[in-house]
Amino acid sequence: MTLPLEGIKVIDFTGVQAGPACTQLLAWFGAEVLKVERPGVGDVTRHQLQDVANLDALYFTMLNSNKKSLTLNTKTPEGKAILEQLIREADVLVENFAPGAMDRMGFTWERIQELNPRLIFGSIKGFSEGSPYADIKCYENVAQCAGGAASTTGFWDGPPTVSAAALGDSNTGMHLAIGILTALIGRAKTGKGQKVSVSMQDAVLNLCRVKLRDQERLEHVGYLEEYPQYPNGKFTDTVPRGGNAGGGGQPGWVLKCKGWQTDPNAYIYFTIQEQNWERTCQAIGKPEWAKDPNYATAKARQPRIFEIFAEIEKWLADKTKFEAVEILRKFEVPCAPVLSMKEIARDPALRASGTIVEVDQEERGKYLTVGSPIKFSSFAPKITGAPLLGEHTDEVLAKLGYAAEKIAEMRGRKIV
């Protein structure tokens, strides 16, 4: 099967999560992604949070499937020459080094354009050029705090809270992948490459747009009617933390189900959808609420919202989260069980759809990883194991014209 990105050559000059998440998407969709790593060291995540001694950590394997690995010391003249050869033949180069690192290496955007005017240069940084924080080294939670996510996450009587979702890392990588694909389409029209940049702060903010919306609303009217603080709590001049409230105008909350006393995930998320209020009342055994003026409208319900949720929890008390969802879905109530990572890992539907896959890596053997969240009608990405450090070095250098003796000599000098 021909994949859409077959024939596209990508130099993956990235590490940790944001950059590798980007290039992994490109690899899944058919691009030849060559991960360039330091000899004897490799991506730092190969050794972080190891579950089995002397094997690549799952942190690495789950972000680098379908790639090839080339070890290369770009601080040496020979290493730089090899990288220049690769750039001349590549379609895309992606990097997420600290600010200025590529320039210090001798590979400025201007130099890259000289080597290959058709190259798409993808770059991830913590903050955009011109930002007062541009020189700060950025990690996931740094980006979540700087991008507005942490200040609006958690409960109103607690501290700012970061999300378990990789809003700063993988999210930024996916934004960059969109940018790179757009630039490739542009190149097909103009014949010219371009630089595509995404900052982690910007990518986080892009996912927090409804909170920016709320800031503007708050400044106009002084309150936010869908937040639990309304109408009895006080609002300041900034968007507060709203606990588990729904952010789209449809009240919702995480509610206890049977077994919550011993199972920390025995909960469902329950949404009170305005246009479905009558059926919701039927579902929870409160049909009289549908016409009661104290409950019949969203405005009437808001001051009583936690009383309503408390009554729903009484209805849930003898039902597991799965039993509750089975009932509620028949009444078209937007809801979901709170699934633990253990339940997700064993979910047969996620396995069948390819969202969770089991792959093989030499030395480690079988391990569980994520598959493509994007589904296509004409092909399904085949996920393969992550490469061992330098696994494809000889293959790559041979294609560049280096003889086996020369490769062995460079290896002895730790150039590759």
XYZ file of C-alpha atoms in Angstrom:
416
model
C 0.000 0.000 0.000
C 1.331 3.435 -0.919
C 1.194 5.842 2.013
C 0.545 9.562 1.439
C 3.972 10.721 2.633
C 6.047 8.026 0.923
C 9.063 9.615 -0.739
C 9.249 12.456 1.795
C 12.587 12.419 3.622
C 12.650 13.897 7.121
C 15.715 14.630 9.249
C 14.581 14.286 12.864
C 16.916 16.458 14.922
C 14.669 16.372 17.972
C 14.621 14.944 21.465
C 12.312 14.241 24.403
C 8.645 14.668 23.400
C 7.464 17.709 21.413
C 9.674 17.188 18.355
C 9.507 13.380 18.345
C 5.693 13.515 18.530
C 5.710 15.613 15.358
C 8.090 13.418 13.392
C 6.392 10.224 14.566
C 3.146 11.393 12.965
C 5.009 11.998 9.695
C 6.583 8.536 9.943
C 3.214 6.883 10.554
C 1.883 8.423 7.369
C 4.737 7.168 5.222
C 7.639 9.619 5.484
C 11.155 8.239 5.873
C 12.159 9.748 9.201
C 15.839 9.633 10.107
C 16.455 10.341 13.773
C 19.910 11.876 14.252
C 21.370 11.091 17.695
C 24.611 11.555 19.564
C 26.903 8.493 19.390
C 26.780 6.431 22.569
C 24.127 8.669 24.150
C 21.098 9.164 21.937
C 17.842 10.833 22.850
C 17.798 11.470 26.603
C 14.482 9.630 26.900
C 16.162 6.344 25.973
C 17.427 6.317 29.560
C 14.706 8.153 31.485
C 12.180 6.274 33.641
C 13.463 2.875 32.545
C 11.283 -0.077 33.460
C 13.854 -2.682 32.363
C 17.573 -2.151 32.973
C 19.772 -1.653 29.900
C 16.806 -1.342 27.515
C 15.380 1.733 25.831
C 12.762 3.244 28.108
C 9.115 3.224 27.117
C 9.314 7.013 27.156
C 11.492 6.733 24.060
C 9.822 3.799 22.330
C 6.350 5.360 22.479
C 7.507 8.540 20.716
C 9.814 7.134 18.068
C 8.073 4.270 16.307
C 8.470 3.835 12.542
C 11.766 5.808 12.474
C 15.380 5.054 11.610
C 18.298 5.985 13.875
C 21.607 7.473 12.724
C 24.314 8.314 15.253
C 26.293 11.397 14.291
C 28.650 13.770 16.080
C 27.780 17.078 14.431
C 30.478 18.894 16.413
C 33.138 17.353 14.163
C 33.905 18.543 10.616
C 33.102 15.074 9.248
C 29.805 14.957 11.129
C 28.812 18.381 9.809
C 29.689 17.317 6.279
C 27.443 14.267 6.589
C 24.613 16.390 7.929
C 25.041 18.785 5.003
C 24.698 15.856 2.610
C 21.537 14.757 4.347
C 20.079 18.270 4.224
C 20.711 18.518 0.491
C 18.641 15.375 -0.087
C 15.909 15.947 2.526
C 12.459 17.455 2.259
C 12.028 18.348 5.931
C 14.298 19.014 8.906
C 12.749 19.252 12.380
C 14.561 20.495 15.502
C 13.610 21.393 19.069
C 16.975 22.355 20.537
C 17.426 25.193 22.998
C 17.238 28.679 21.428
C 20.324 29.407 19.315
C 21.674 25.838 19.328
C 21.276 25.296 15.583
C 22.925 28.644 14.860
C 25.886 27.795 17.088
C 26.185 24.493 15.253
C 26.581 26.418 12.001
C 23.148 25.549 10.621
C 21.299 28.843 10.579
C 18.117 29.121 8.533
C 20.104 31.076 5.943
C 22.733 28.320 5.701
C 20.046 25.640 5.418
C 18.428 27.591 2.555
C 21.796 27.724 0.785
C 22.154 23.951 1.099
C 18.577 23.184 0.019
C 16.146 25.950 -0.964
C 13.292 23.413 -1.108
C 13.727 22.235 2.482
C 10.955 22.738 5.032
C 12.585 23.650 8.348
C 10.357 22.868 11.325
C 11.297 24.371 14.676
C 9.840 24.051 18.174
C 10.790 26.407 20.983
C 9.311 27.068 24.392
C 8.449 30.661 23.516
C 8.188 32.644 20.312
C 10.960 34.928 19.093
C 10.548 38.299 20.760
C 8.962 36.843 23.878
C 10.463 38.117 27.152
C 10.804 34.445 28.116
C 12.476 33.374 24.858
C 15.712 32.304 26.583
C 13.976 30.053 29.136
C 14.374 26.305 28.736
C 10.861 24.963 28.452
C 9.315 21.699 29.590
C 5.740 20.418 29.585
C 4.554 22.011 32.812
C 6.424 25.243 32.150
C 4.443 25.578 28.920
C 1.144 24.733 30.611
C 1.718 27.485 33.161
C 2.858 30.069 30.605
C 0.063 29.195 28.172
C -2.829 29.773 30.574
C -3.811 26.142 31.151
C -2.632 25.779 34.764
C -4.249 28.974 36.039
C -7.653 27.775 34.840
C -7.341 24.112 35.867
C -8.213 22.668 39.272
C -10.630 23.746 41.991
C -11.276 27.323 43.032
C -9.994 26.756 46.571
C -6.755 25.072 45.446
C -3.574 25.975 43.552
C -3.149 26.080 39.771
C -2.974 22.527 38.443
C -1.238 21.036 35.413
C -2.964 18.510 33.169
C -1.821 14.942 32.593
C -2.390 15.522 28.881
C 0.771 16.697 27.104
C -0.591 20.115 26.167
C 2.910 21.578 25.965
C 4.787 18.713 24.334
C 2.790 16.371 22.090
C 0.241 19.077 21.351
C 2.981 21.389 20.078
C 4.404 18.577 17.966
C 1.034 17.996 16.346
C 0.644 21.704 15.627
C 4.063 21.659 13.957
C 3.095 18.589 11.893
C 0.112 20.540 10.543
C 2.431 23.430 9.709
C 4.931 21.181 7.939
C 2.256 19.503 5.834
C 0.889 22.927 4.910
C 4.388 24.062 3.903
C 4.818 20.942 1.758
C 1.607 21.790 -0.098
C 2.895 25.339 -0.496
C 6.204 24.052 -1.870
C 4.344 22.026 -4.478
C 2.957 25.340 -5.776
C 6.056 27.555 -5.445
C 9.009 25.162 -5.456
C 10.373 26.870 -2.353
C 10.798 25.675 1.218
C 10.150 27.758 4.292
C 10.682 27.844 8.034
C 7.756 26.725 10.194
C 7.906 27.620 13.879
C 5.629 26.713 16.787
C 6.172 27.714 20.396
C 4.944 25.555 23.245
C 3.337 28.553 24.939
C 1.388 29.373 21.770
C 0.251 25.784 21.256
C -1.037 25.536 24.833
C -2.895 28.834 24.465
C -4.457 27.618 21.231
C -6.108 24.807 23.208
C -7.172 27.272 25.906
C -9.078 29.560 23.581
C -12.360 29.081 25.458
C -10.653 30.412 28.584
C -9.512 33.470 26.640
C -13.140 33.768 25.547
C -14.159 33.655 29.216
C -11.674 36.405 30.080
C -13.287 38.720 27.568
C -16.777 37.829 28.782
C -15.738 38.390 32.382
C -14.435 41.848 31.552
C -17.743 42.707 29.862
C -20.250 41.409 32.417
C -18.282 40.672 35.613
C -19.346 37.049 36.025
C -19.361 33.679 34.213
C -22.732 32.007 34.517
C -21.585 28.472 33.710
C -18.968 28.390 36.489
C -19.808 26.860 39.907
C -19.066 30.240 41.529
C -22.199 31.684 39.927
C -24.490 33.080 41.305
C -23.401 32.914 44.954
C -19.611 33.108 44.687
C -17.421 36.084 43.930
C -15.531 36.670 40.703
C -12.280 38.613 40.512
C -10.945 40.228 37.353
C -9.476 36.998 35.948
C -10.891 33.653 34.848
C -11.092 31.375 37.901
C -10.592 27.658 38.230
C -13.868 25.862 37.677
C -13.277 22.340 38.971
C -14.984 19.830 36.680
C -17.508 22.241 35.221
C -18.219 22.016 31.515
C -16.705 24.842 29.519
C -19.250 25.046 26.721
C -22.361 26.268 28.481
C -23.731 22.790 29.254
C -23.349 22.097 33.010
C -21.460 18.936 33.844
C -19.648 17.283 36.729
C -17.775 14.148 37.772
C -20.166 12.058 39.853
C -19.661 9.085 42.176
C -20.832 5.626 41.179
C -21.042 2.309 43.002
C -17.671 1.412 44.514
C -16.182 4.898 44.702
C -15.151 4.284 48.312
C -12.459 1.812 47.189
C -12.007 2.565 43.492
C -10.615 6.064 42.797
C -12.003 5.895 39.265
C -15.560 4.717 40.005
C -17.015 7.903 38.537
C -18.752 9.137 35.416
C -18.843 12.528 33.768
C -22.467 13.629 33.538
C -23.605 16.499 31.310
C -26.923 18.304 31.669
C -27.689 19.209 28.096
C -30.269 21.977 27.942
C -32.107 20.674 24.882
C -32.269 17.185 26.409
C -33.464 18.127 29.891
C -36.784 16.260 29.738
C -35.152 12.958 28.742
C -32.420 13.493 31.319
C -35.108 13.772 34.001
C -36.637 10.523 32.791
C -33.252 8.783 32.857
C -32.507 9.670 36.491
C -36.010 8.944 37.764
C -37.061 12.571 38.237
C -39.669 13.118 35.487
C -41.405 15.771 37.613
C -38.380 18.078 37.255
C -39.073 18.534 33.531
C -42.008 20.910 34.174
C -41.122 22.181 37.647
C -40.332 25.925 37.340
C -37.490 25.441 39.848
C -35.746 23.097 37.403
C -37.311 23.514 33.960
C -34.859 26.119 32.621
C -31.092 26.431 32.657
C -31.374 29.728 34.523
C -33.535 28.141 37.214
C -31.220 25.140 37.548
C -27.958 27.041 37.919
C -28.417 28.092 41.608
C -29.440 24.488 42.376
C -26.877 22.743 40.186
C -25.039 20.988 43.011
C -28.308 19.909 44.609
C -29.213 18.374 41.252
C -25.864 16.605 40.988
C -26.288 15.295 44.559
C -29.653 13.795 43.614
C -28.134 12.200 40.515
C -25.430 10.655 42.695
C -28.176 9.028 44.789
C -29.480 7.471 41.577
C -25.935 6.326 40.703
C -25.209 4.813 44.123
C -26.169 1.237 43.162
C -24.782 1.333 39.621
C -21.235 0.827 38.384
C -19.899 3.474 36.032
C -20.404 1.121 33.101
C -23.965 0.238 34.085
C -24.795 3.924 34.508
C -23.459 4.845 31.083
C -25.379 1.996 29.459
C -28.622 3.417 30.872
C -27.861 7.073 30.209
C -26.776 6.588 26.608
C -30.291 5.316 25.781
C -31.611 8.710 26.862
C -28.919 10.525 24.848
C -27.297 11.975 27.971
C -23.707 13.056 27.146
C -21.618 11.008 29.580
C -18.610 8.743 29.895
C -17.012 6.471 32.479
C -13.803 7.777 34.036
C -11.436 5.203 32.542
C -8.180 4.395 34.294
C -5.038 3.885 32.238
C -5.235 0.184 33.097
C -8.740 0.005 31.627
C -7.630 1.920 28.546
C -4.638 -0.374 28.022
C -6.958 -3.384 28.013
C -9.846 -1.822 26.087
C -10.714 -4.179 23.185
C -12.321 -1.403 21.126
C -9.199 0.767 21.323
C -7.125 -2.243 20.322
C -9.420 -3.047 17.398
C -9.330 0.529 16.084
C -5.531 0.723 16.233
C -5.558 3.493 18.819
C -3.659 1.171 21.181
C -1.227 -1.233 19.518
C 1.292 -3.867 20.509
C 4.587 -3.810 18.612
C 7.966 -5.514 18.693
C 11.345 -3.934 19.259
C 14.589 -5.829 18.992
C 15.894 -6.565 22.513
C 12.769 -5.323 24.367
C 10.305 -7.561 22.567
C 6.589 -6.745 22.673
C 5.352 -3.526 24.244
C 2.189 -1.475 24.225
C 2.087 1.930 22.586
C -0.278 4.412 21.008
C -1.322 4.161 17.395
C -2.585 6.883 15.126
C -5.530 8.838 16.556
C -6.272 9.966 13.000
C -8.191 7.437 10.912
C -8.264 7.311 7.116
C -10.673 5.611 4.752
C -8.032 4.360 2.320
C -5.189 3.247 4.596
C -4.358 2.359 8.174
C -0.896 3.317 9.458
C 1.142 0.279 10.471
C 3.002 1.001 13.701
C 6.450 -0.539 14.046
C 8.912 -0.608 16.929
C 11.268 2.264 17.730
C 14.845 1.942 16.414
C 17.791 0.967 18.550
C 20.470 3.632 18.942
C 22.345 3.872 15.641
C 20.513 0.884 14.201
C 20.511 2.338 10.682
C 23.839 4.194 10.690
C 25.616 1.839 8.287
C 22.627 1.743 5.941
C 22.327 5.522 5.776
C 26.041 6.179 5.299
C 26.312 3.492 2.626
C 23.541 5.236 0.664
C 25.557 8.455 0.930
C 28.495 6.677 -0.688
C 30.658 5.798 2.322
C 32.532 2.494 2.148
C 32.340 -0.002 4.996
C 35.983 0.642 5.913
C 35.383 4.387 6.171
C 32.276 3.855 8.300
C 34.250 1.597 10.668
C 37.023 4.188 10.872
C 34.510 6.965 11.707
C 32.907 4.769 14.310
C 36.276 4.225 15.934
C 36.755 7.995 16.104
C 33.217 8.397 17.545
C 32.025 10.478 14.631
C 29.126 8.058 14.150
